[in-house]
Coordinates of C-alpha atoms and ligand atoms in Angstrom, one line a residue:
M120 CA 20.0 -175.1 -0.7
R121 CA 21.9 -178.0 -1.9
K122 CA 25.0 -176.9 -4.3
K123 CA 28.2 -178.1 -5.7
E124 CA 28.9 -174.9 -7.2
I125 CA 29.1 -171.1 -6.8
R126 CA 29.2 -169.0 -10.4
V127 CA 29.8 -165.3 -9.1
A128 CA 29.9 -161.8 -11.4
L129 CA 32.0 -159.3 -9.2
I130 CA 30.5 -155.7 -10.2
G131 CA 33.5 -153.2 -9.9
H132 CA 37.1 -153.9 -10.4
K133 CA 39.2 -150.8 -8.2
F134 CA 39.8 -151.8 -4.2
M135 CA 36.6 -153.2 -3.6
G136 CA 37.2 -155.5 -6.8
V137 CA 40.4 -156.2 -5.3
A138 CA 39.2 -157.4 -1.6
H139 CA 36.1 -159.4 -3.4
S140 CA 38.2 -160.9 -5.9
N141 CA 40.8 -161.9 -3.3
A142 CA 38.3 -163.7 -1.5
F143 CA 36.7 -165.1 -3.6
R144 CA 39.5 -167.2 -5.1
N145 CA 40.6 -167.8 -1.5
L146 CA 37.6 -168.7 0.3
S147 CA 37.0 -171.8 -0.5
M148 CA 40.4 -173.1 0.6
W149 CA 40.7 -170.8 3.7
M150 CA 36.8 -171.4 4.8
N151 CA 36.6 -175.1 4.1
L152 CA 33.7 -175.4 1.9
P153 CA 32.0 -177.8 0.6
V154 CA 30.6 -175.5 -2.8
K155 CA 33.1 -174.3 -5.8
V156 CA 33.4 -171.3 -6.2
S157 CA 33.5 -170.3 -9.4
M158 CA 34.5 -167.3 -10.6
K159 CA 32.6 -166.2 -13.6
C160 CA 32.9 -162.9 -14.5
V161 CA 33.7 -159.4 -13.7
C162 CA 32.9 -155.9 -14.7
G163 CA 34.2 -152.5 -14.5
E164 CA 33.6 -149.2 -16.2
D165 CA 36.8 -149.9 -17.9
S166 CA 38.6 -150.7 -21.7
E167 CA 37.9 -153.9 -22.3
E168 CA 41.6 -154.7 -22.4
N169 CA 42.1 -152.8 -18.9
L170 CA 39.3 -155.4 -18.0
S171 CA 41.5 -158.2 -19.4
I172 CA 44.7 -157.8 -17.7
F173 CA 42.5 -157.5 -14.0
A174 CA 40.4 -160.8 -15.3
E175 CA 43.6 -162.4 -15.5
R176 CA 45.2 -161.2 -12.8
F177 CA 43.1 -161.9 -10.2
G178 CA 41.2 -165.5 -12.0
W179 CA 37.7 -164.1 -13.2
E180 CA 36.6 -165.9 -16.7
S181 CA 35.4 -163.4 -18.4
W182 CA 35.0 -159.6 -18.0
D183 CA 32.6 -157.7 -19.3
P184 CA 32.1 -153.4 -18.9
D185 CA 27.7 -153.6 -19.3
W186 CA 26.7 -155.0 -15.6
R187 CA 22.8 -154.9 -16.9
R188 CA 24.2 -158.1 -19.5
V189 CA 26.3 -159.6 -16.4
V190 CA 23.8 -160.0 -14.0
Q191 CA 20.8 -161.8 -16.4
R192 CA 23.2 -164.3 -17.5
N193 CA 22.0 -167.8 -16.4
D194 CA 25.4 -169.0 -15.5
I195 CA 25.6 -166.8 -12.5
D196 CA 23.9 -167.4 -9.3
L197 CA 26.3 -164.9 -7.2
V198 CA 26.2 -161.2 -8.2
S199 CA 29.1 -159.1 -5.6
I200 CA 28.7 -155.3 -6.1
A201 CA 31.6 -153.4 -5.8
T202 CA 30.4 -149.7 -7.7
P203 CA 30.6 -146.9 -6.4
N204 CA 27.0 -145.9 -3.9
F205 CA 24.8 -144.9 -6.3
L206 CA 24.7 -147.4 -8.4
H207 CA 24.1 -150.3 -5.9
K208 CA 20.0 -149.5 -5.7
E209 CA 19.6 -150.3 -9.6
I210 CA 22.1 -153.3 -9.9
A211 CA 21.0 -154.5 -6.5
I212 CA 17.4 -155.1 -7.6
E213 CA 17.7 -156.4 -10.8
A214 CA 19.9 -158.4 -9.9
A215 CA 17.1 -159.4 -7.1
R216 CA 15.0 -159.4 -10.3
N217 CA 17.4 -162.5 -12.2
G218 CA 17.0 -164.6 -8.9
K219 CA 20.5 -164.0 -7.7
L220 CA 22.2 -164.3 -4.3
I221 CA 23.7 -160.8 -4.4
I222 CA 26.7 -159.6 -1.8
C223 CA 26.5 -155.7 -2.0
E224 CA 29.2 -153.2 -0.4
K225 CA 28.5 -150.5 2.2
P226 CA 26.4 -148.4 2.5
L227 CA 23.6 -150.0 1.8
S228 CA 21.9 -147.5 -0.6
N229 CA 22.0 -143.3 -0.9
N230 CA 19.1 -142.8 0.9
L231 CA 17.3 -144.7 3.1
S232 CA 13.8 -144.6 0.5
E233 CA 16.2 -146.3 -1.3
A234 CA 17.5 -148.9 1.3
R235 CA 14.0 -149.6 1.4
E236 CA 13.1 -150.3 -2.2
M237 CA 16.7 -153.0 -1.9
L238 CA 15.4 -154.3 0.9
D239 CA 11.5 -154.6 -0.4
A240 CA 13.2 -156.4 -3.7
V241 CA 15.0 -159.2 -2.2
E242 CA 12.6 -160.2 0.1
R243 CA 9.7 -160.1 -2.4
A244 CA 12.6 -161.9 -5.2
D245 CA 13.3 -165.1 -1.8
I246 CA 16.8 -164.6 -2.4
R247 CA 19.5 -164.4 0.2
H248 CA 21.8 -160.9 0.9
C249 CA 24.7 -159.4 2.7
C250 CA 25.4 -156.2 3.2
G251 CA 29.0 -155.7 3.6
Y252 CA 29.9 -153.7 6.6
T253 CA 32.9 -156.2 6.9
Y254 CA 34.7 -154.6 9.7
R255 CA 32.4 -158.0 11.9
F256 CA 34.2 -160.0 10.3
T257 CA 37.2 -159.1 12.4
P258 CA 38.4 -161.6 15.1
S259 CA 38.9 -158.7 18.2
L260 CA 35.9 -156.4 17.0
A261 CA 33.5 -160.0 17.6
L262 CA 35.6 -160.5 20.5
A263 CA 34.3 -157.5 21.7
R264 CA 30.7 -158.5 21.1
Q265 CA 30.6 -161.9 23.0
L266 CA 32.4 -159.5 26.1
V267 CA 29.1 -157.6 26.0
A268 CA 27.1 -160.7 24.9
E269 CA 28.7 -162.4 28.5
G270 CA 27.5 -159.6 30.6
R271 CA 31.3 -158.9 31.7
I272 CA 30.9 -154.7 30.6
G273 CA 27.6 -155.0 32.3
R274 CA 24.9 -152.1 31.9
I275 CA 26.4 -149.8 29.2
Y276 CA 26.3 -146.3 30.4
N277 CA 28.4 -144.6 26.9
V278 CA 30.1 -145.6 23.5
F279 CA 32.5 -143.3 22.4
V280 CA 33.0 -144.3 18.9
R281 CA 35.6 -142.1 16.6
Y282 CA 36.3 -143.2 13.0
A283 CA 39.1 -140.8 11.5
Q284 CA 41.2 -141.2 8.1
D285 CA 43.6 -138.6 6.8
W286 CA 43.8 -139.2 2.7
I287 CA 42.2 -135.7 1.8
S288 CA 43.3 -134.1 4.2
D289 CA 45.4 -132.0 1.7
P290 CA 42.7 -129.6 0.2
N291 CA 45.0 -130.0 -3.4
F292 CA 43.8 -134.1 -3.3
A293 CA 41.3 -133.5 -6.6
M294 CA 38.0 -134.3 -6.6
V295 CA 36.8 -137.8 -6.7
W296 CA 33.3 -139.7 -6.9
R297 CA 33.4 -139.2 -2.9
F298 CA 32.8 -136.0 -2.8
D299 CA 29.6 -135.6 -4.9
K300 CA 26.2 -136.2 -3.0
K301 CA 25.0 -137.4 -6.3
I302 CA 27.1 -140.7 -6.0
A303 CA 28.5 -141.1 -2.7
G304 CA 25.4 -139.8 -1.1
S305 CA 27.2 -138.2 1.2
G306 CA 30.9 -137.3 2.8
P307 CA 32.2 -139.3 6.0
L308 CA 28.9 -139.8 7.1
G309 CA 27.8 -142.6 4.7
D310 CA 31.4 -143.9 4.4
L311 CA 32.7 -144.0 7.5
S312 CA 29.8 -143.2 10.1
A313 CA 27.9 -146.2 8.5
H314 CA 31.0 -148.7 9.5
S315 CA 30.6 -146.8 13.4
I316 CA 26.9 -147.1 13.6
D317 CA 27.0 -150.8 12.7
A318 CA 29.5 -152.0 15.0
T319 CA 28.0 -150.0 17.3
R320 CA 24.7 -152.2 16.6
F321 CA 26.9 -155.2 16.4
V322 CA 28.8 -155.0 19.6
T323 CA 26.6 -153.7 21.8
G324 CA 22.5 -154.1 20.5
L325 CA 21.8 -151.3 22.0
H326 CA 19.1 -149.8 19.5
F327 CA 19.5 -146.0 18.0
K328 CA 16.4 -143.5 19.8
E329 CA 17.8 -139.7 18.9
V330 CA 20.4 -138.0 17.0
S331 CA 21.8 -135.0 17.1
G332 CA 23.8 -134.6 14.2
N333 CA 26.4 -131.8 12.6
L334 CA 28.0 -132.4 9.4
Q335 CA 30.1 -129.6 7.7
T336 CA 31.9 -129.3 4.8
L337 CA 35.9 -127.5 5.3
I338 CA 37.1 -127.6 2.1
K339 CA 34.2 -126.9 -0.5
E340 CA 36.2 -127.0 -3.9
R341 CA 39.1 -129.1 -5.0
P342 CA 41.0 -129.1 -7.8
L343 CA 38.7 -131.5 -10.7
D344 CA 42.8 -132.7 -12.0
S345 CA 45.1 -133.5 -9.4
A346 CA 48.1 -132.6 -11.8
K347 CA 46.9 -129.0 -12.3
P348 CA 45.8 -128.2 -8.6
S349 CA 45.4 -124.3 -9.3
G350 CA 43.5 -125.4 -12.7
S351 CA 39.5 -125.5 -12.4
K352 CA 37.9 -126.7 -9.3
G353 CA 34.5 -128.6 -8.4
S354 CA 32.1 -128.4 -6.0
V355 CA 32.3 -130.5 -3.0
T356 CA 28.8 -131.3 -1.8
V357 CA 29.3 -133.8 0.4
D358 CA 29.8 -133.6 4.7
D359 CA 34.0 -133.2 4.9
V360 CA 33.1 -133.6 9.3
A361 CA 30.3 -135.9 10.6
Q362 CA 29.5 -135.6 14.2
F363 CA 26.6 -137.1 15.8
L364 CA 25.6 -137.4 19.9
V365 CA 23.0 -140.5 20.1
N366 CA 20.7 -141.2 22.7
F367 CA 19.9 -145.0 22.9
E368 CA 16.0 -146.8 23.4
E369 CA 18.5 -148.0 26.2
G370 CA 19.4 -145.3 27.9
A371 CA 22.8 -145.3 27.1
T372 CA 24.4 -142.4 25.3
G373 CA 26.5 -142.1 22.6
C374 CA 29.1 -139.7 20.8
F375 CA 30.2 -140.2 17.0
E376 CA 32.9 -138.5 14.6
S377 CA 34.0 -139.2 11.3
T378 CA 36.2 -137.5 9.2
R379 CA 39.1 -137.6 6.9
L380 CA 40.7 -135.0 7.4
A381 CA 42.4 -135.9 10.7
T382 CA 45.9 -135.2 9.7
G383 CA 48.4 -138.9 11.0
R384 CA 45.0 -141.0 11.3
K385 CA 44.9 -143.5 8.2
N386 CA 42.1 -146.5 9.3
Y387 CA 41.6 -145.4 13.0
N388 CA 38.2 -147.1 12.9
T389 CA 37.6 -147.2 16.6
I390 CA 34.9 -147.9 18.9
E391 CA 35.3 -147.5 23.5
V392 CA 31.8 -149.1 25.0
N393 CA 31.9 -148.1 29.3
G394 CA 29.7 -150.2 31.3
E395 CA 29.2 -151.2 34.5
K396 CA 31.3 -153.9 34.8
G397 CA 34.1 -152.9 32.5
S398 CA 35.1 -151.6 29.0
I399 CA 36.2 -152.1 25.8
F400 CA 38.3 -150.5 23.7
W401 CA 39.3 -151.2 19.7
N402 CA 41.2 -150.0 17.2
F403 CA 40.8 -151.4 13.6
E404 CA 44.7 -150.2 13.2
E405 CA 45.0 -153.1 15.7
Q406 CA 43.1 -155.2 14.7
N407 CA 44.6 -158.3 16.7
S408 CA 44.1 -157.1 20.1
L409 CA 41.4 -155.8 21.9
L410 CA 41.7 -153.5 25.1
F411 CA 39.0 -154.8 27.8
Y412 CA 39.4 -153.2 31.2
D413 CA 37.0 -155.6 34.1
N414 CA 36.0 -153.6 36.7
Q415 CA 35.5 -156.9 39.1
R416 CA 39.2 -156.9 39.1
S417 CA 41.1 -155.4 42.4
P418 CA 42.0 -151.5 41.7
K419 CA 45.5 -152.7 42.8
E420 CA 45.6 -155.0 39.5
S421 CA 43.3 -152.8 37.5
G422 CA 44.1 -151.4 34.0
F423 CA 42.6 -152.1 30.1
A424 CA 44.4 -155.2 29.2
K425 CA 45.4 -155.8 26.1
I426 CA 44.3 -159.1 24.8
N427 CA 45.6 -161.2 22.2
V428 CA 42.7 -162.0 19.4
T429 CA 44.9 -164.9 17.3
H430 CA 43.3 -167.8 19.7
D431 CA 41.5 -170.1 17.9
M432 CA 39.1 -170.3 21.5
H433 CA 38.9 -166.5 19.7
P434 CA 36.0 -165.5 17.4
Y435 CA 36.7 -167.1 13.7
N436 CA 39.3 -169.0 15.1
G437 CA 42.0 -165.7 15.7
G438 CA 42.3 -166.5 11.7
W439 CA 44.0 -169.5 10.6
W440 CA 47.7 -169.7 12.1
P441 CA 48.8 -170.3 15.4
Q442 CA 48.1 -168.3 18.0
G443 CA 50.2 -164.7 17.2
H444 CA 50.5 -164.6 14.2
G445 CA 47.7 -162.3 13.5
I446 CA 45.5 -161.6 9.8
G447 CA 45.2 -158.9 7.7
Y448 CA 42.7 -156.2 5.9
A449 CA 41.8 -158.8 3.6
D450 CA 41.1 -161.9 6.3
S451 CA 37.9 -160.3 6.8
F452 CA 36.4 -160.2 3.9
V453 CA 37.4 -164.0 3.4
I454 CA 35.8 -164.3 6.1
E455 CA 32.3 -162.5 5.5
F456 CA 32.0 -164.4 1.9
G457 CA 32.9 -167.9 3.5
L458 CA 30.3 -167.5 6.4
F459 CA 27.7 -165.8 4.2
I460 CA 28.4 -168.9 1.7
K461 CA 27.6 -171.2 4.9
S462 CA 24.7 -169.7 5.9
I463 CA 23.0 -170.1 2.4
L464 CA 24.6 -173.8 1.9
E465 CA 23.0 -174.9 5.3
N466 CA 20.1 -172.5 5.3
A467 CA 21.1 -170.3 8.0
A468 CA 21.1 -166.5 9.1
F469 CA 23.2 -164.7 8.0
N470 CA 24.1 -160.7 9.3
P471 CA 24.7 -158.2 8.0
D472 CA 21.9 -158.3 5.6
F473 CA 20.2 -156.1 3.2
R474 CA 18.1 -155.2 7.0
D475 CA 21.2 -153.9 8.5
G476 CA 22.0 -151.9 5.5
M477 CA 18.2 -150.3 6.3
E478 CA 18.4 -150.1 9.8
C479 CA 22.2 -148.4 9.5
Q480 CA 20.6 -146.0 6.6
K481 CA 17.7 -144.9 8.7
V482 CA 20.3 -143.8 11.4
L483 CA 22.2 -141.9 8.6
E484 CA 18.9 -140.1 7.5
A485 CA 18.1 -139.2 10.9
I486 CA 21.8 -137.7 11.5
E487 CA 21.1 -135.5 7.6
K488 CA 18.1 -134.1 8.9
S489 CA 19.2 -133.3 12.5
S490 CA 22.3 -131.3 11.0
V491 CA 19.7 -129.5 8.6
T492 CA 16.5 -128.8 10.6
R493 CA 19.7 -128.1 14.0
T494 CA 16.9 -130.1 16.0
W495 CA 17.2 -133.3 17.7
I496 CA 15.5 -136.3 15.5
N497 CA 13.5 -139.3 17.0
L498 CA 13.9 -142.3 14.4
S499 CA 10.1 -143.2 14.7
Q500 CA 10.2 -139.5 12.8
I501 CA 11.9 -141.1 9.8
Ligands
NAI260 P1 36.1 -147.0 -6.6 O1 36.5 -146.3 -6.9 O2 37.7 -148.0 -5.8 O3 35.9 -148.8 -7.4 C1 34.6 -148.2 -7.5 C2 34.4 -149.4 -9.2 O4 33.2 -149.1 -9.1 C3 35.2 -149.6 -10.0 O5 35.9 -150.7 -10.5 C4 34.9 -149.0 -11.5 O6 35.4 -149.4 -12.7 C5 33.0 -149.3 -11.1 N1 32.3 -148.6 -12.1 C6 32.2 -147.4 -11.4 N2 30.4 -146.9 -12.4 C7 30.3 -148.6 -12.6 C8 29.2 -148.8 -14.0 N3 28.4 -147.9 -14.2 N4 29.3 -150.3 -14.2 C9 30.2 -151.7 -13.6 N5 31.0 -151.1 -12.9 C10 31.6 -149.1 -12.9 O7 35.4 -147.2 -5.4 P2 35.5 -148.7 -3.9 O8 36.2 -147.6 -3.4 O9 36.1 -150.4 -4.6 O10 34.3 -148.6 -3.5 C11 33.5 -148.9 -4.0 C12 32.2 -149.7 -2.8 O11 32.4 -150.5 -2.2 C13 31.5 -148.1 -2.3 O12 30.5 -148.5 -1.9 C14 32.7 -148.6 -1.0 O13 31.5 -147.1 0.1 C15 32.7 -149.5 -0.8 N6 34.0 -149.4 0.4 C16 33.6 -150.6 1.5 C17 34.7 -151.0 2.3 C18 34.3 -151.6 3.6 O14 35.2 -151.6 4.1 N7 33.4 -152.8 2.7 C19 35.9 -150.3 2.0 C20 35.6 -149.8 1.3 C21 34.8 -149.1 0.1
SOE261 C1 37.7 -144.4 1.9 O1 37.1 -143.4 2.9 C2 37.5 -146.3 3.0 O2 37.5 -146.4 1.5 C3 35.8 -146.4 2.8 O3 35.1 -146.3 1.6 C4 35.5 -147.6 3.7 O4 34.7 -147.9 3.5 C5 36.1 -148.1 4.4 O5 36.1 -148.7 5.5 C6 37.9 -147.2 4.2 O6 38.0 -146.2 4.1

């Protein structure tokens, strides 16, 4: 595609809205793109006044609270979706109908049938799409993938994957959209384990064959208003803890857990891969390093080596600074969006796309089904 300018609209202006704004504002510069990225319009469910303040602060030319109007605008090429999960499908399908390029946050949708509809819509419209599994764009996680691909881990025996946070461990933490199944689809299962499933697919290339899930809601009610903890309560309709065992097609096994009740854990997004020739351990909280155990070395000097991934021979050049200076959370969005736009300009493949999002959704659906039926579910049944 030959383009001089990519004109962007962003739907959603809170947590991810800020991360996306920062990325769009900076990616031409950091990713050396031969194209101008114009931040045309931001949309959010908010007052005109607040939207205008946001637009001014983050560099958007205009704002509009109505996403339908925004995705129909002729002066928009790319729509970036950073809304609660239940809106992803409707916005993406409408954007696809209008021929827009799409970045959609994870999880792709609230369930598998929605994900299939979304994939179908973008394929029919023949537009390019990205599903926001951002952690793939962390140099350390990409190095883990490289080590596996280069055979340094050998045959994979086991993956041990835990994503733990603690921001809702206080039972008086009030209701937010993430506790409502109709809006969020699920709890940590789709919020956090979705990242873990994608990271496992990305790093190991293993194929999920069957799963056994245990989803539990430990805090069933929460205050509606954080200022009145003893006032009216709302029901939590999603899981608080998502645990599942996996058998992969290739014969490896997996043990996964995610929770937002792990007191002391902030964004403990981890994956350990144990293989015949070595092991790796990745922890996003220490994103500029990767632990690697090389089983080919003599036991005399073996141990997990902490690789500093900030050298320009590391994936994504280890970032943009001289070695040792490291990169941070916001930078992975710059890399993600930059590589997505580059792939469009060069007509090259890009992952993760909506198919990756749909594959992840298939695993999530199997886990939910397994948890309800208390049986192992083979993905071919999904
Ligand atoms: P948030 O609650 O901070 O922001 C949601 C935004 O959606 C707000 O700006 C709100 O005004 C807007 N919105 C809600 N309804 C709307 C409507 N009808 N029309 C227009 N805008 C509307 O949520 P957050 O944390 O930013 O999450 C958004 C999405 O990003 C979720 O799907 C979440 O799973 C995903 N996410 C992805 C992350 C990643 O690592 N890639 C990190 C955090 C969130
Ligand atoms: C909240 O648990 C959250 O913001 C998730 O929605 C993100 O996907 C994760 O990356 C960080 O935590």
